Amino acid sequence: MGTSLLAFLILGSLLTGPSRVFCQLSLPSILPNENEKVVQLNSSFSLRCFGESEVSWQYPMSEEENPNVEIRNEENNSGLFVAVLEVVSAAAAHTGLYTCYYNHTQTEETDIEGRRIYIYVPDPDVAFVPLGMTDYLVIVEDDDSAIIPCRTTDPETPVTLRSNDGVVHASYDSRQGFNGTFSVGPYICEATVRGKKFQTIPFNVYALKATSELDLEMEALKTVYKSGETIVVTCAVFNNEVVDLQWTYPGEVKGKGITMLEEIKVPSIKLVYTLRVPEATVKDSGDYECAARQATKEVKEMKKVTISVHEKGFIEIKPNFSPLEAVDLHEVKHFVVDVQAYPPPRISWLKDNLTLIENLTEITTDIEKIQEIRYRSKLKLIRAKEEDSGHYTIVVQNEDDVKSYTFELLTQVPSSILDLVDDHHGSTGGQTVRCTAEGTPLPDIEWMICKDIKKCNNETSWAILANNISNIITEVHPRDRSTVEGRVTFTRVEETIAVRCLAKNLLGAESRELKLVAPTLRSELTVAAAVLVLLVIVIISLIVLVVIWKQKPRYEIRWRVIESISPDGHEYIYVDPMQLPYDSRWEFPRDGLVLGRILGSGAFGKVVEGTAYGLSRSQPVMKVAVKMLKPTARSSEKQALMSELKIMTHLGPHLNIVNLLGACTKSGPIYIITEYCFYGDLVNYLHKNRDSFLSRHPEKPKKELDIFGLNPADDSTRSYVILSFENNGDYMDMKQADATQYVPMLERKEAAKYSDIQRSLYDRPASSKKKSVLDSEVKNLLSDDNSEGLTLLDLLSFTYQVARGMEFLASKNCVHRDLAARNVLLAQGKIVKICDFGLARDIMHDSNYVSKGSTFLPVKWMAPESIFDNLYTTLSDVWSYGILLWEIFSLGGTPYPGMMVDSTFYNKIKSGYRMAKPDHATSEVYEIMVKCWHSEPEKRPSFYHLSEIVENLLPGQYKKGSPFL
């Protein structure tokens, strides 16, 4: 049983009330006039009480408990009131305090105040005065003293107090008991009468928390209900356990209500009393009061709350504006509606019977809960517009009611003229001027006329056009509540005049003017205007044609040779290719060249497959590629092609660039004869062999040292098809060095004047044969023409070869400016060759090139300094090399997939955005890409360094047998 519940068992014995003074009377008197008296057992005794008003007795036992007590009232001759208490056959239970008091001083709230006498009735068989069960519960508040009420029937009887720990020393009074500070636990009183030992039943001491002040809180979840709901009210008492709480409410008399108590001790003591009134009716409306009383310290506290119960739900709308409201254009205005409703309502706003969209930026609504049943809804116009005019309705609804309120809003708009035109009446010479104006309120139209055109700039020359003038008719026709049309009709106009339309309302005015020309003069002006318009059209057409011609893209070679660099490294001077010499020994007779199919065609020229007879002594018949311009080429484009030829002769040969074999510059169009690359460009090769690659590598490699299916420790088991080259593998002059062992192109099998070229193996589908990773990759490494498929080692080989080719160009101070997989060709033996294929590409319709001015640029491959500062260097080529690696290891994917070249793209590049690692690249390869994409050019690796890095990634046996190393 909790301590709080034990406290309530004793409240009946603890609670008394304060007294009220009826009048100033002296205390009653008692006879015998003694403080205490000992009465013999079974004898009779009487007590007489005298007072100035009616008096009564309070004694230890009521008449029902002890019928041996009789009280009667008497009057004596002195006018005093007398109450006589007689006891017949006195017993131990009659031991106690007898009090005489005035009747009018007795209340339920205070102790009785009067005259007292204590009676002892010694009984050898009853040592202690009998007590009620609640008297054995002793409540200790904090560290206060308490009384253990073991009173003896004989004042001379010695008493000992014992606890579980032994004898307890405390002050003893036979009329009260032991008084002192006691710890919690049971206590027993012992006494010996005539050699006989007596013990009381245990007195249980409990420590309850009580404060000098009551901390009382009252809370109602709701104060408004409707019939049938349950009213719930709570009162909480803090830090006090000795408390009595009484509820007062409308349904208390009928016993309607359930009270519950919950005791909470953590983090502090809290007693929560909950009153529930189920099935509430309107009659349950009123004040609900809880009164708490701290029993022993006479402390009281009271709280109350007013509850209202309605038959059903309700809604009340109180707008803070009128049914017709006006707002100025661009004004900010709020319309506030106060709502009282229960149950909680749903509030919505309509405009012209259509629900307002919540995400409007210039008309917003919000709902604020002010109190339990009070709400406030606001319609906000941020910047009032003309179209905001209309009928606005607030709709408030709950499960029991629906109410609405509608008001009309007019946006006041200054007058403005929409249109001012004149209509001619044909041969009659009459004219009508129509002026259409709008505004709220509706504008007034006023007409003015100026008859002297030369002086119309002077305001004094204008005169108001009055109504009902001969030959002039004015009319006004409202179209709607905000638009009006005014008309003025001149039956005949014989000279040029000016007419002004003035539209005005309360918010502003606007005017426009119009000239009316006499019919004879109008025809002359019409002819002059037609000639002038025709002349303007011709001039504009010529300008457009010139601009289009100048903006037409022109062919230019992307490769540039650096002549010098400024000290700050931000300005480069390039060699003028036309100043370079051309060695006539490169000239090849046209009749020794047979042209075949077109390999590529662009806006400026094309590259065709050809067969050269007598170009090399070791190869009398050689397949070549021939670059040429279209017949419509301009002189600047011919000059560009010649510049390309001179740069190629200036650079010299290298294994990993498309080398010059000869040229035809005389007696006809310029032909540049270069090596024929069997497999075409690298992008298409990767696309065509994607399936075979994926079939060989179904999963991404996990081990960095074994990503190519080769174990470096097992080099002895590897064999490769090796190509041998003189001069450290560099290309020699194919025309003059006949002894060079060159990897031959596919030769034609039969002599013909116009070759019927075989289809390359590149056009054949990938082999479907399943081979082990080891066999297929070893056989395909720099293999002969019968090789098929694509491996991870091939991708790394391409990466290495491009780095070597670019290292060669960089050593010659040559900047490529368009390094990409589409400008890398693949020859037999999977030899990579760098070229500039722009002549044979339709860059105007190629999505990889973006128009900038009169040229098209490969923006996705360009370094930031090239895009934003037009700066091209070897280090900007390094950036493009990183993009090329991404193309290779994504098997020909387009860089920055899904991204358009627009302002967002440029901002991302500026802010440091870089592509993620492609699917088939290792972490080492991706690290190379990231280094190439450093935002600071000087921190990017050189092509020499890149060659070394990639070389270290190649297997050992590859390095021993490769012609590239």
GROMACS .gro file of C-alpha atoms in nm, residues 56-196:
model
  141
   56SER     CA    1  -2.206   2.136   2.448
   57TRP     CA    2  -1.962   1.862   2.541
   58GLN     CA    3  -1.693   1.681   2.342
   59TYR     CA    4  -1.570   1.360   2.503
   60PRO     CA    5  -1.364   1.053   2.414
   61MET     CA    6  -1.653   0.830   2.301
   62SER     CA    7  -1.979   0.920   2.127
   63GLU     CA    8  -2.315   0.816   2.262
   64GLU     CA    9  -2.342   0.540   2.007
   65GLU     CA   10  -2.009   0.394   2.114
   66ASN     CA   11  -2.075   0.432   2.490
   67PRO     CA   12  -2.438   0.444   2.601
   68ASN     CA   13  -2.321   0.500   2.964
   69VAL     CA   14  -2.270   0.873   2.886
   70GLU     CA   15  -2.568   1.108   2.921
   71ILE     CA   16  -2.581   1.485   2.854
   72ARG     CA   17  -2.865   1.715   2.963
   73ASN     CA   18  -2.909   2.093   2.947
   74GLU     CA   19  -3.019   2.304   3.243
   75GLU     CA   20  -3.070   2.670   3.326
   76ASN     CA   21  -2.980   2.829   3.654
   77ASN     CA   22  -3.109   3.139   3.817
   78SER     CA   23  -2.813   3.351   3.704
   79GLY     CA   24  -2.912   3.317   3.336
   80LEU     CA   25  -2.618   3.098   3.245
   81PHE     CA   26  -2.654   2.798   3.017
   82VAL     CA   27  -2.566   2.467   3.181
   83ALA     CA   28  -2.476   2.132   3.019
   84VAL     CA   29  -2.438   1.833   3.251
   85LEU     CA   30  -2.238   1.523   3.142
   86GLU     CA   31  -2.299   1.209   3.353
   87VAL     CA   32  -2.115   0.878   3.323
   88VAL     CA   33  -2.260   0.564   3.482
   89SER     CA   34  -2.021   0.275   3.552
   90ALA     CA   35  -1.697   0.438   3.438
   91ALA     CA   36  -1.460   0.219   3.232
   92ALA     CA   37  -1.107   0.247   3.094
   93ALA     CA   38  -1.250   0.367   2.760
   94HIS     CA   39  -1.384   0.679   2.937
   95THR     CA   40  -1.027   0.794   2.994
   96GLY     CA   41  -0.958   1.105   2.792
   97LEU     CA   42  -1.011   1.478   2.737
   98TYR     CA   43  -1.353   1.629   2.800
   99THR     CA   44  -1.416   1.972   2.644
  100CYS     CA   45  -1.700   2.217   2.701
  101TYR     CA   46  -1.759   2.469   2.423
  102TYR     CA   47  -2.007   2.718   2.283
  103ASN     CA   48  -2.226   2.571   2.011
  104HIS     CA   49  -2.174   2.863   1.776
  105THR     CA   50  -1.797   2.816   1.775
  106GLN     CA   51  -1.806   2.465   1.639
  107THR     CA   52  -1.721   2.431   1.263
  108GLU     CA   53  -1.592   2.152   1.047
  109GLU     CA   54  -1.282   2.346   0.955
  110THR     CA   55  -1.125   2.426   1.294
  111ASP     CA   56  -1.050   2.261   1.626
  112ILE     CA   57  -1.300   2.310   1.907
  113GLU     CA   58  -1.206   2.591   2.143
  114GLY     CA   59  -1.337   2.566   2.503
  115ARG     CA   60  -1.265   2.460   2.862
  116ARG     CA   61  -1.111   2.114   2.916
  117ILE     CA   62  -1.066   1.852   3.186
  118TYR     CA   63  -0.881   1.517   3.158
  119ILE     CA   64  -1.043   1.211   3.326
  120TYR     CA   65  -0.847   0.894   3.420
  121VAL     CA   66  -1.031   0.565   3.489
  122PRO     CA   67  -0.758   0.320   3.611
  123ASP     CA   68  -0.825  -0.042   3.523
  124PRO     CA   69  -0.579  -0.313   3.633
  125ASP     CA   70  -0.678  -0.522   3.333
  126VAL     CA   71  -0.654  -0.238   3.077
  127ALA     CA   72  -0.328  -0.049   3.103
  128PHE     CA   73  -0.368   0.155   2.783
  129VAL     CA   74  -0.667   0.354   2.659
  130PRO     CA   75  -0.829   0.167   2.368
  131LEU     CA   76  -0.768   0.331   2.030
  132GLY     CA   77  -0.912   0.310   1.679
  133MET     CA   78  -0.714   0.145   1.399
  134THR     CA   79  -0.621   0.475   1.239
  135ASP     CA   80  -0.461   0.586   1.565
  136TYR     CA   81  -0.190   0.324   1.513
  137LEU     CA   82  -0.076   0.505   1.196
  138VAL     CA   83   0.165   0.782   1.295
  139ILE     CA   84   0.250   1.031   1.026
  140VAL     CA   85   0.586   1.208   1.037
  141GLU     CA   86   0.623   1.512   0.813
  142ASP     CA   87   0.983   1.562   0.705
  143ASP     CA   88   1.191   1.591   1.030
  144ASP     CA   89   0.907   1.716   1.253
  145SER     CA   90   0.829   1.565   1.589
  146ALA     CA   91   0.536   1.325   1.627
  147ILE     CA   92   0.326   1.171   1.904
  148ILE     CA   93   0.285   0.797   1.955
  149PRO     CA   94  -0.053   0.804   2.138
  150CYS     CA   95  -0.017   0.518   2.387
  151ARG     CA   96  -0.206   0.676   2.681
  152THR     CA   97  -0.249   0.493   3.014
  153THR     CA   98  -0.569   0.469   3.213
  154ASP     CA   99  -0.367   0.539   3.530
  155PRO     CA  100  -0.140   0.845   3.540
  156GLU     CA  101   0.096   0.664   3.774
  157THR     CA  102   0.169   0.373   3.539
  158PRO     CA  103   0.528   0.376   3.401
  159VAL     CA  104   0.554   0.320   3.023
  160THR     CA  105   0.847   0.210   2.805
  161LEU     CA  106   0.871   0.264   2.425
  162ARG     CA  107   1.047   0.002   2.215
  163SER     CA  108   1.141  -0.023   1.846
  164ASN     CA  109   1.319  -0.292   1.649
  165ASP     CA  110   1.646  -0.142   1.772
  166GLY     CA  111   1.551  -0.155   2.145
  167VAL     CA  112   1.428   0.096   2.400
  168VAL     CA  113   1.351   0.441   2.258
  169HIS     CA  114   1.404   0.739   2.488
  170ALA     CA  115   1.140   1.003   2.439
  171SER     CA  116   0.934   1.244   2.643
  172TYR     CA  117   0.614   1.083   2.782
  173ASP     CA  118   0.282   1.240   2.890
  174SER     CA  119   0.010   1.003   3.003
  175ARG     CA  120  -0.252   1.232   2.848
  176GLN     CA  121  -0.083   1.232   2.498
  177GLY     CA  122   0.179   0.958   2.471
  178PHE     CA  123   0.542   0.968   2.363
  179ASN     CA  124   0.652   1.293   2.194
  180GLY     CA  125   0.971   1.308   1.989
  181THR     CA  126   1.139   1.262   1.655
  182PHE     CA  127   1.093   0.907   1.532
  183SER     CA  128   1.238   0.719   1.237
  184VAL     CA  129   1.014   0.517   1.012
  185GLY     CA  130   0.913   0.177   1.151
  186PRO     CA  131   0.703  -0.003   1.415
  187TYR     CA  132   0.697   0.100   1.784
  188ILE     CA  133   0.543  -0.081   2.088
  189CYS     CA  134   0.447   0.068   2.424
  190GLU     CA  135   0.502  -0.151   2.736
  191ALA     CA  136   0.358  -0.110   3.088
  192THR     CA  137   0.343  -0.320   3.407
  193VAL     CA  138   0.036  -0.299   3.633
  194ARG     CA  139   0.037  -0.499   3.960
  195GLY     CA  140   0.306  -0.731   3.821
  196LYS     CA  141   0.120  -0.787   3.497
   0.00000   0.00000   0.00000
